[in-house]
PDB file of C-alpha atoms and ligand atoms in Angstrom:
ATOM      1  CA  MET A   1     122.288 129.317 118.170  1.00  0.00           C
ATOM      2  CA  SER A   2     120.751 130.774 115.714  1.00  0.00           C
ATOM      3  CA  GLN A   3     121.256 130.462 112.270  1.00  0.00           C
ATOM      4  CA  VAL A   4     119.749 132.683 110.202  1.00  0.00           C
ATOM      5  CA  THR A   5     122.227 133.658 107.826  1.00  0.00           C
ATOM      6  CA  HIS A   6     122.581 130.010 107.134  1.00  0.00           C
ATOM      7  CA  THR A   7     123.316 129.981 103.323  1.00  0.00           C
ATOM      8  CA  GLU A   8     124.291 127.108 100.321  1.00  0.00           C
ATOM      9  CA  THR A   9     127.543 127.627 100.948  1.00  0.00           C
ATOM     10  CA  ASP A  10     127.178 127.130 104.498  1.00  0.00           C
ATOM     11  CA  ALA A  11     124.830 123.901 104.328  1.00  0.00           C
ATOM     12  CA  ARG A  12     127.652 122.070 101.712  1.00  0.00           C
ATOM     13  CA  ALA A  13     130.500 122.877 103.856  1.00  0.00           C
ATOM     14  CA  ASP A  14     128.398 121.439 107.050  1.00  0.00           C
ATOM     15  CA  GLY A  15     128.795 118.288 104.797  1.00  0.00           C
ATOM     16  CA  ALA A  16     127.999 115.092 106.588  1.00  0.00           C
ATOM     17  CA  ARG A  17     131.351 113.768 105.191  1.00  0.00           C
ATOM     18  CA  GLY A  18     133.138 112.019 107.662  1.00  0.00           C
ATOM     19  CA  GLU A  19     133.296 111.336 111.446  1.00  0.00           C
ATOM     20  CA  GLY A  20     133.479 114.216 113.299  1.00  0.00           C
ATOM     21  CA  GLY A  21     132.800 116.775 110.554  1.00  0.00           C
ATOM     22  CA  GLY A  22     130.574 119.583 110.014  1.00  0.00           C
ATOM     23  CA  ARG A  23     128.161 121.398 112.566  1.00  0.00           C
ATOM     24  CA  VAL A  24     125.391 119.377 113.856  1.00  0.00           C
ATOM     25  CA  LEU A  25     121.598 121.430 113.163  1.00  0.00           C
ATOM     26  CA  ILE A  26     118.648 120.945 114.951  1.00  0.00           C
ATOM     27  CA  ALA A  27     115.309 121.218 113.209  1.00  0.00           C
ATOM     28  CA  PRO A  28     112.200 121.268 115.046  1.00  0.00           C
ATOM     29  CA  SER A  29     109.322 119.804 113.317  1.00  0.00           C
ATOM     30  CA  ILE A  30     106.243 122.001 113.779  1.00  0.00           C
ATOM     31  CA  LEU A  31     104.169 118.799 112.896  1.00  0.00           C
ATOM     32  CA  SER A  32     104.241 118.417 117.041  1.00  0.00           C
ATOM     33  CA  ALA A  33     103.731 122.059 117.798  1.00  0.00           C
ATOM     34  CA  ASP A  34     100.120 123.931 118.904  1.00  0.00           C
ATOM     35  CA  PHE A  35      98.223 123.842 115.477  1.00  0.00           C
ATOM     36  CA  LEU A  36      95.786 126.935 116.835  1.00  0.00           C
ATOM     37  CA  ASP A  37      98.995 128.360 118.631  1.00  0.00           C
ATOM     38  CA  LEU A  38     101.567 128.262 116.064  1.00  0.00           C
ATOM     39  CA  ARG A  39     103.250 131.069 116.152  1.00  0.00           C
ATOM     40  CA  ALA A  40     103.894 130.967 119.914  1.00  0.00           C
ATOM     41  CA  ASP A  41     105.707 127.790 120.252  1.00  0.00           C
ATOM     42  CA  VAL A  42     107.650 128.862 117.181  1.00  0.00           C
ATOM     43  CA  ARG A  43     108.280 131.300 118.810  1.00  0.00           C
ATOM     44  CA  LYS A  44     110.107 129.386 121.338  1.00  0.00           C
ATOM     45  CA  VAL A  45     112.399 127.832 119.538  1.00  0.00           C
ATOM     46  CA  ALA A  46     113.126 130.184 116.799  1.00  0.00           C
ATOM     47  CA  ARG A  47     116.155 131.561 118.812  1.00  0.00           C
ATOM     48  CA  ASP A  48     118.241 127.891 119.650  1.00  0.00           C
ATOM     49  CA  ALA A  49     117.019 125.916 116.336  1.00  0.00           C
ATOM     50  CA  ASP A  50     118.742 125.842 113.206  1.00  0.00           C
ATOM     51  CA  TYR A  51     115.924 125.239 111.353  1.00  0.00           C
ATOM     52  CA  VAL A  52     112.113 124.933 111.508  1.00  0.00           C
ATOM     53  CA  HIS A  53     111.170 121.615 109.941  1.00  0.00           C
ATOM     54  CA  VAL A  54     107.526 122.253 108.074  1.00  0.00           C
ATOM     55  CA  ASP A  55     105.949 119.031 107.286  1.00  0.00           C
ATOM     56  CA  VAL A  56     103.649 119.058 104.450  1.00  0.00           C
ATOM     57  CA  MET A  57     101.475 115.778 103.850  1.00  0.00           C
ATOM     58  CA  ASP A  58      98.464 115.162 100.931  1.00  0.00           C
ATOM     59  CA  GLY A  59      97.067 112.626 102.417  1.00  0.00           C
ATOM     60  CA  HIS A  60      97.711 110.455  99.496  1.00  0.00           C
ATOM     61  CA  PHE A  61     101.678 109.852  99.655  1.00  0.00           C
ATOM     62  CA  THR A  62     100.601 109.781 103.632  1.00  0.00           C
ATOM     63  CA  PRO A  63      98.080 108.434 105.371  1.00  0.00           C
ATOM     64  CA  ASN A  64      97.538 112.337 106.948  1.00  0.00           C
ATOM     65  CA  LEU A  65      97.050 115.491 105.509  1.00  0.00           C
ATOM     66  CA  THR A  66      98.427 118.683 107.071  1.00  0.00           C
ATOM     67  CA  ILE A  67      99.683 122.230 105.651  1.00  0.00           C
ATOM     68  CA  GLY A  68     100.368 124.250 102.686  1.00  0.00           C
ATOM     69  CA  PRO A  69     102.289 127.293 101.570  1.00  0.00           C
ATOM     70  CA  LYS A  70      99.866 129.724 102.915  1.00  0.00           C
ATOM     71  CA  PHE A  71     101.409 128.452 106.364  1.00  0.00           C
ATOM     72  CA  VAL A  72     105.346 127.986 105.096  1.00  0.00           C
ATOM     73  CA  SER A  73     104.645 132.154 104.052  1.00  0.00           C
ATOM     74  CA  ALA A  74     103.137 132.956 107.051  1.00  0.00           C
ATOM     75  CA  LEU A  75     106.022 131.509 109.012  1.00  0.00           C
ATOM     76  CA  LYS A  76     108.529 133.394 106.616  1.00  0.00           C
ATOM     77  CA  ALA A  77     106.941 136.873 107.207  1.00  0.00           C
ATOM     78  CA  SER A  78     107.112 136.333 111.274  1.00  0.00           C
ATOM     79  CA  PHE A  79     110.231 134.252 111.635  1.00  0.00           C
ATOM     80  CA  GLU A  80     114.000 135.170 110.295  1.00  0.00           C
ATOM     81  CA  THR A  81     114.978 130.762 110.869  1.00  0.00           C
ATOM     82  CA  PRO A  82     115.192 129.050 108.177  1.00  0.00           C
ATOM     83  CA  LEU A  83     112.822 127.127 106.621  1.00  0.00           C
ATOM     84  CA  ASP A  84     113.286 123.532 106.129  1.00  0.00           C
ATOM     85  CA  VAL A  85     110.072 122.557 103.914  1.00  0.00           C
ATOM     86  CA  HIS A  86     109.682 118.469 103.645  1.00  0.00           C
ATOM     87  CA  LEU A  87     107.197 117.338 101.254  1.00  0.00           C
ATOM     88  CA  MET A  88     105.653 114.391 101.345  1.00  0.00           C
ATOM     89  CA  VAL A  89     103.254 114.975  98.642  1.00  0.00           C
ATOM     90  CA  THR A  90     102.540 112.675  95.262  1.00  0.00           C
ATOM     91  CA  ASN A  91     104.116 114.569  92.136  1.00  0.00           C
ATOM     92  CA  PRO A  92     106.019 117.304  94.586  1.00  0.00           C
ATOM     93  CA  GLU A  93     106.944 118.757  90.655  1.00  0.00           C
ATOM     94  CA  GLU A  94     103.802 120.438  90.468  1.00  0.00           C
ATOM     95  CA  SER A  95     103.988 121.865  93.789  1.00  0.00           C
ATOM     96  CA  ILE A  96     107.693 123.039  94.089  1.00  0.00           C
ATOM     97  CA  ASP A  97     107.432 126.289  93.129  1.00  0.00           C
ATOM     98  CA  TRP A  98     104.623 127.107  95.893  1.00  0.00           C
ATOM     99  CA  TYR A  99     106.965 126.411  98.652  1.00  0.00           C
ATOM    100  CA  LEU A 100     109.637 128.441  96.826  1.00  0.00           C
ATOM    101  CA  ASP A 101     107.692 131.559  96.470  1.00  0.00           C
ATOM    102  CA  ALA A 102     106.554 131.004  99.889  1.00  0.00           C
ATOM    103  CA  GLY A 103     110.069 131.660 101.510  1.00  0.00           C
ATOM    104  CA  ALA A 104     111.182 128.142 102.111  1.00  0.00           C
ATOM    105  CA  ASP A 105     114.724 127.874 102.145  1.00  0.00           C
ATOM    106  CA  VAL A 106     115.275 123.820 101.784  1.00  0.00           C
ATOM    107  CA  VAL A 107     112.884 121.903 100.112  1.00  0.00           C
ATOM    108  CA  THR A 108     112.998 118.125 100.307  1.00  0.00           C
ATOM    109  CA  MET A 109     111.658 116.109  98.273  1.00  0.00           C
ATOM    110  CA  HIS A 110     110.541 112.180  98.467  1.00  0.00           C
ATOM    111  CA  LEU A 111     112.684 110.516  96.308  1.00  0.00           C
ATOM    112  CA  GLU A 112     109.192 107.233  95.922  1.00  0.00           C
ATOM    113  CA  ALA A 113     107.340 110.696  94.220  1.00  0.00           C
ATOM    114  CA  LEU A 114     109.532 112.238  91.971  1.00  0.00           C
ATOM    115  CA  THR A 115     109.581 110.597  88.106  1.00  0.00           C
ATOM    116  CA  HIS A 116     112.444 113.585  87.211  1.00  0.00           C
ATOM    117  CA  ALA A 117     114.311 113.968  90.357  1.00  0.00           C
ATOM    118  CA  ASN A 118     117.466 115.626  88.301  1.00  0.00           C
ATOM    119  CA  ARG A 119     115.080 118.179  86.867  1.00  0.00           C
ATOM    120  CA  ALA A 120     113.178 118.508  90.394  1.00  0.00           C
ATOM    121  CA  ILE A 121     116.762 119.343  91.936  1.00  0.00           C
ATOM    122  CA  GLN A 122     117.742 121.612  89.264  1.00  0.00           C
ATOM    123  CA  ARG A 123     114.188 123.785  89.326  1.00  0.00           C
ATOM    124  CA  VAL A 124     115.021 124.104  93.586  1.00  0.00           C
ATOM    125  CA  HIS A 125     118.454 125.425  92.749  1.00  0.00           C
ATOM    126  CA  ALA A 126     117.189 128.194  90.023  1.00  0.00           C
ATOM    127  CA  ARG A 127     115.363 129.661  92.999  1.00  0.00           C
ATOM    128  CA  GLY A 128     118.206 130.223  94.716  1.00  0.00           C
ATOM    129  CA  ALA A 129     117.137 127.148  97.786  1.00  0.00           C
ATOM    130  CA  LEU A 130     118.554 124.071  98.981  1.00  0.00           C
ATOM    131  CA  ALA A 131     117.260 120.864  97.646  1.00  0.00           C
ATOM    132  CA  GLY A 132     117.058 117.421  99.481  1.00  0.00           C
ATOM    133  CA  ILE A 133     116.149 114.606  98.334  1.00  0.00           C
ATOM    134  CA  ALA A 134     114.422 112.261 101.278  1.00  0.00           C
ATOM    135  CA  VAL A 135     114.076 108.425 101.180  1.00  0.00           C
ATOM    136  CA  ASN A 136     111.503 106.176 103.528  1.00  0.00           C
ATOM    137  CA  PRO A 137     112.408 103.291 105.705  1.00  0.00           C
ATOM    138  CA  ALA A 138     111.833 100.576 103.019  1.00  0.00           C
ATOM    139  CA  THR A 139     113.666 102.600  99.800  1.00  0.00           C
ATOM    140  CA  PRO A 140     117.510 101.424  99.464  1.00  0.00           C
ATOM    141  CA  THR A 141     119.650 103.625 100.096  1.00  0.00           C
ATOM    142  CA  CYS A 142     121.199 102.618  96.594  1.00  0.00           C
ATOM    143  CA  LEU A 143     118.970 104.126  94.695  1.00  0.00           C
ATOM    144  CA  LEU A 144     120.722 107.774  95.885  1.00  0.00           C
ATOM    145  CA  ARG A 145     123.608 107.109  94.007  1.00  0.00           C
ATOM    146  CA  ASP A 146     122.972 109.112  91.416  1.00  0.00           C
ATOM    147  CA  VAL A 147     121.072 111.871  93.128  1.00  0.00           C
ATOM    148  CA  VAL A 148     123.438 112.123  95.990  1.00  0.00           C
ATOM    149  CA  GLU A 149     126.036 114.400  94.001  1.00  0.00           C
ATOM    150  CA  ASP A 150     123.281 116.901  92.817  1.00  0.00           C
ATOM    151  CA  ALA A 151     121.402 117.242  95.891  1.00  0.00           C
ATOM    152  CA  ASP A 152     122.229 119.472  98.982  1.00  0.00           C
ATOM    153  CA  LEU A 153     121.021 117.040 101.264  1.00  0.00           C
ATOM    154  CA  ILE A 154     120.027 113.852 101.936  1.00  0.00           C
ATOM    155  CA  LEU A 155     117.183 112.631 104.546  1.00  0.00           C
ATOM    156  CA  ILE A 156     116.871 109.851 106.101  1.00  0.00           C
ATOM    157  CA  MET A 157     113.536 108.938 107.448  1.00  0.00           C
ATOM    158  CA  SER A 158     113.848 106.932 110.569  1.00  0.00           C
ATOM    159  CA  VAL A 159     110.381 106.249 110.935  1.00  0.00           C
ATOM    160  CA  ASN A 160     107.558 105.781 108.160  1.00  0.00           C
ATOM    161  CA  PRO A 161     106.245 109.488 107.124  1.00  0.00           C
ATOM    162  CA  GLY A 162     102.558 110.506 108.058  1.00  0.00           C
ATOM    163  CA  PHE A 163     102.775 110.919 112.170  1.00  0.00           C
ATOM    164  CA  GLY A 164     104.378 112.513 114.608  1.00  0.00           C
ATOM    165  CA  GLY A 165     105.671 110.309 117.912  1.00  0.00           C
ATOM    166  CA  GLN A 166     106.302 107.343 116.221  1.00  0.00           C
ATOM    167  CA  LYS A 167     109.624 104.853 117.371  1.00  0.00           C
ATOM    168  CA  PHE A 168     112.733 105.293 115.705  1.00  0.00           C
ATOM    169  CA  ILE A 169     113.780 102.367 113.270  1.00  0.00           C
ATOM    170  CA  PRO A 170     116.871 101.256 114.237  1.00  0.00           C
ATOM    171  CA  ALA A 171     117.750 100.718 110.824  1.00  0.00           C
ATOM    172  CA  ALA A 172     118.118 104.488 110.009  1.00  0.00           C
ATOM    173  CA  VAL A 173     121.696 103.969 111.647  1.00  0.00           C
ATOM    174  CA  ARG A 174     122.962 101.601 108.897  1.00  0.00           C
ATOM    175  CA  ARG A 175     121.289 103.504 106.168  1.00  0.00           C
ATOM    176  CA  VAL A 176     122.810 106.914 107.492  1.00  0.00           C
ATOM    177  CA  ARG A 177     125.976 105.108 107.277  1.00  0.00           C
ATOM    178  CA  GLU A 178     125.322 103.802 103.751  1.00  0.00           C
ATOM    179  CA  VAL A 179     124.894 107.343 102.538  1.00  0.00           C
ATOM    180  CA  ARG A 180     127.509 108.404 103.845  1.00  0.00           C
ATOM    181  CA  GLU A 181     130.009 106.329 102.347  1.00  0.00           C
ATOM    182  CA  LEU A 182     128.555 106.590  99.313  1.00  0.00           C
ATOM    183  CA  ALA A 183     128.769 110.254  99.265  1.00  0.00           C
ATOM    184  CA  ASP A 184     132.716 109.344 100.402  1.00  0.00           C
ATOM    185  CA  GLU A 185     133.247 107.133  97.185  1.00  0.00           C
ATOM    186  CA  LEU A 186     131.934 109.790  94.860  1.00  0.00           C
ATOM    187  CA  GLY A 187     133.529 112.798  96.418  1.00  0.00           C
ATOM    188  CA  ALA A 188     130.286 114.208  97.406  1.00  0.00           C
ATOM    189  CA  HIS A 189     129.086 116.762 100.150  1.00  0.00           C
ATOM    190  CA  PRO A 190     125.121 116.404 100.726  1.00  0.00           C
ATOM    191  CA  LEU A 191     124.130 117.237 104.752  1.00  0.00           C
ATOM    192  CA  ILE A 192     122.698 114.241 105.650  1.00  0.00           C
ATOM    193  CA  GLU A 193     119.394 114.706 107.888  1.00  0.00           C
ATOM    194  CA  VAL A 194     117.492 112.188 109.352  1.00  0.00           C
ATOM    195  CA  ASP A 195     113.740 112.485 110.850  1.00  0.00           C
ATOM    196  CA  GLY A 196     111.657 110.688 112.581  1.00  0.00           C
ATOM    197  CA  GLY A 197     111.812 109.053 116.793  1.00  0.00           C
ATOM    198  CA  ILE A 198     114.764 111.789 117.133  1.00  0.00           C
ATOM    199  CA  LYS A 199     115.410 111.787 121.129  1.00  0.00           C
ATOM    200  CA  THR A 200     118.500 112.718 123.393  1.00  0.00           C
ATOM    201  CA  ALA A 201     118.698 108.273 123.118  1.00  0.00           C
ATOM    202  CA  THR A 202     118.534 108.381 119.542  1.00  0.00           C
ATOM    203  CA  ILE A 203     120.477 111.404 118.087  1.00  0.00           C
ATOM    204  CA  GLY A 204     124.266 109.901 119.350  1.00  0.00           C
ATOM    205  CA  GLU A 205     124.212 106.814 116.937  1.00  0.00           C
ATOM    206  CA  VAL A 206     122.744 108.642 114.052  1.00  0.00           C
ATOM    207  CA  ALA A 207     125.174 111.437 114.390  1.00  0.00           C
ATOM    208  CA  ARG A 208     128.201 109.084 114.617  1.00  0.00           C
ATOM    209  CA  ALA A 209     127.339 106.956 111.318  1.00  0.00           C
ATOM    210  CA  GLY A 210     127.338 110.583 109.472  1.00  0.00           C
ATOM    211  CA  ALA A 211     123.819 112.472 110.079  1.00  0.00           C
ATOM    212  CA  ARG A 212     124.045 116.134 110.859  1.00  0.00           C
ATOM    213  CA  MET A 213     120.970 117.486 110.824  1.00  0.00           C
ATOM    214  CA  PHE A 214     118.037 116.087 113.244  1.00  0.00           C
ATOM    215  CA  VAL A 215     114.290 116.890 113.002  1.00  0.00           C
ATOM    216  CA  ALA A 216     112.716 116.692 116.574  1.00  0.00           C
ATOM    217  CA  GLY A 217     108.777 117.047 116.885  1.00  0.00           C
ATOM    218  CA  SER A 218     107.623 115.452 120.075  1.00  0.00           C
ATOM    219  CA  ALA A 219     110.848 115.226 121.626  1.00  0.00           C
ATOM    220  CA  VAL A 220     110.928 119.165 121.245  1.00  0.00           C
ATOM    221  CA  PHE A 221     107.434 120.405 121.374  1.00  0.00           C
ATOM    222  CA  GLY A 222     105.732 117.611 123.887  1.00  0.00           C
ATOM    223  CA  ALA A 223     108.950 118.544 126.153  1.00  0.00           C
ATOM    224  CA  GLN A 224     107.956 121.613 129.250  1.00  0.00           C
ATOM    225  CA  ASP A 225     110.748 123.713 127.919  1.00  0.00           C
ATOM    226  CA  PRO A 226     111.320 123.564 123.938  1.00  0.00           C
ATOM    227  CA  ALA A 227     113.919 125.556 123.487  1.00  0.00           C
ATOM    228  CA  ALA A 228     115.796 123.587 126.486  1.00  0.00           C
ATOM    229  CA  ALA A 229     114.983 120.675 124.594  1.00  0.00           C
ATOM    230  CA  VAL A 230     116.798 121.907 121.278  1.00  0.00           C
ATOM    231  CA  ARG A 231     119.865 122.923 123.126  1.00  0.00           C
ATOM    232  CA  GLU A 232     119.554 119.245 124.945  1.00  0.00           C
ATOM    233  CA  LEU A 233     119.508 117.151 121.689  1.00  0.00           C
ATOM    234  CA  ARG A 234     122.485 119.418 120.050  1.00  0.00           C
ATOM    235  CA  GLU A 235     124.231 118.749 123.515  1.00  0.00           C
ATOM    236  CA  ALA A 236     123.874 114.800 122.894  1.00  0.00           C
ATOM    237  CA  ALA A 237     124.921 115.198 119.238  1.00  0.00           C
ATOM    238  CA  ASP A 238     127.791 117.019 120.005  1.00  0.00           C
ATOM    239  CA  ALA A 239     128.865 114.635 122.772  1.00  0.00           C
ATOM    240  CA  ALA A 240     128.627 111.567 120.535  1.00  0.00           C
ATOM    241  CA  LEU A 241     130.454 113.296 118.184  1.00  0.00           C
ATOM    242  CA  ALA A 242     133.498 114.369 120.394  1.00  0.00           C
TER     243      ALA A 242
HETATM  244  C1  DX5 B   1     107.390 112.068 109.922  1.00  0.00           C
HETATM  245  C2  DX5 B   1     107.476 113.861 109.867  1.00  0.00           C
HETATM  246  C3  DX5 B   1     108.375 114.134 110.801  1.00  0.00           C
HETATM  247  C4  DX5 B   1     107.854 114.226 112.522  1.00  0.00           C
HETATM  248  C5  DX5 B   1     108.941 113.626 113.369  1.00  0.00           C
HETATM  249  O1  DX5 B   1     106.242 111.888 109.194  1.00  0.00           O
HETATM  250  O2  DX5 B   1     108.274 113.944 109.210  1.00  0.00           O
HETATM  251  O3  DX5 B   1     109.166 115.263 110.626  1.00  0.00           O
HETATM  252  O4  DX5 B   1     107.257 115.397 112.596  1.00  0.00           O
HETATM  253  O5  DX5 B   1     108.117 113.823 114.488  1.00  0.00           O
HETATM  254  P1  DX5 B   1     108.973 112.972 115.755  1.00  0.00           P
HETATM  255  O6  DX5 B   1     110.198 113.797 116.248  1.00  0.00           O
HETATM  256  O7  DX5 B   1     108.240 113.311 117.193  1.00  0.00           O
HETATM  257  O8  DX5 B   1     109.148 111.651 115.427  1.00  0.00           O
HETATM  258 ZN1   ZN B   2     109.709 115.772 108.508  1.00  0.00          ZN
END
């Protein structure tokens, strides 16, 4: 199912408020794709995925280095699937505009790296994109209280950022529930996204906890048929919510 026309209104409506609320969104991470044959790999999932998830790592915030805005603009020029750009960088405020200029549809920044989270969200909104705030596994979810009403999306990391193919950290389930409860308490409707170790065996419990957007790298690009893997993840999440 392609969501090439996903808009801000759609994403807010997709918000993960309450059990069963909101549609399931699957975002394959190109971190596990073939970087020398990225076009071919993205083409395999472009139709079934709701977003293409782009992991930007700077070698400082993460113990790994990946790609920058040139890749984002190249993807934008080649595919209609919206781009979910996950900035795992220090000082994201310095580089937000690079990714907005490159055509990011969602720009997600880590709370741990932001000095002025509210201002950064406003800057993304001013350019018509969706603003996400991510937290690492050891960052208390209560720190999201004062961004949960402003952000379109809250990303709960279910691995420590830096690498694909890591094992899902089970505490992410409780952390998703905490964010959902916090949002409910404040009457906010952020989309809750989970990233790391998402497979058919783990997607159901985070869906039931309130997540509606799921990043999957190795489970998709490590599969024989990546498009079928996207469909299987969606089916597993839908089944858990049924
Ligand atoms: C980790 C990245 C993830 C990663 C997920 O730092 O943010 O997006 O690609 O990979 P899997 O699904 O293999 O855990
Ligand atoms: Zn990511």
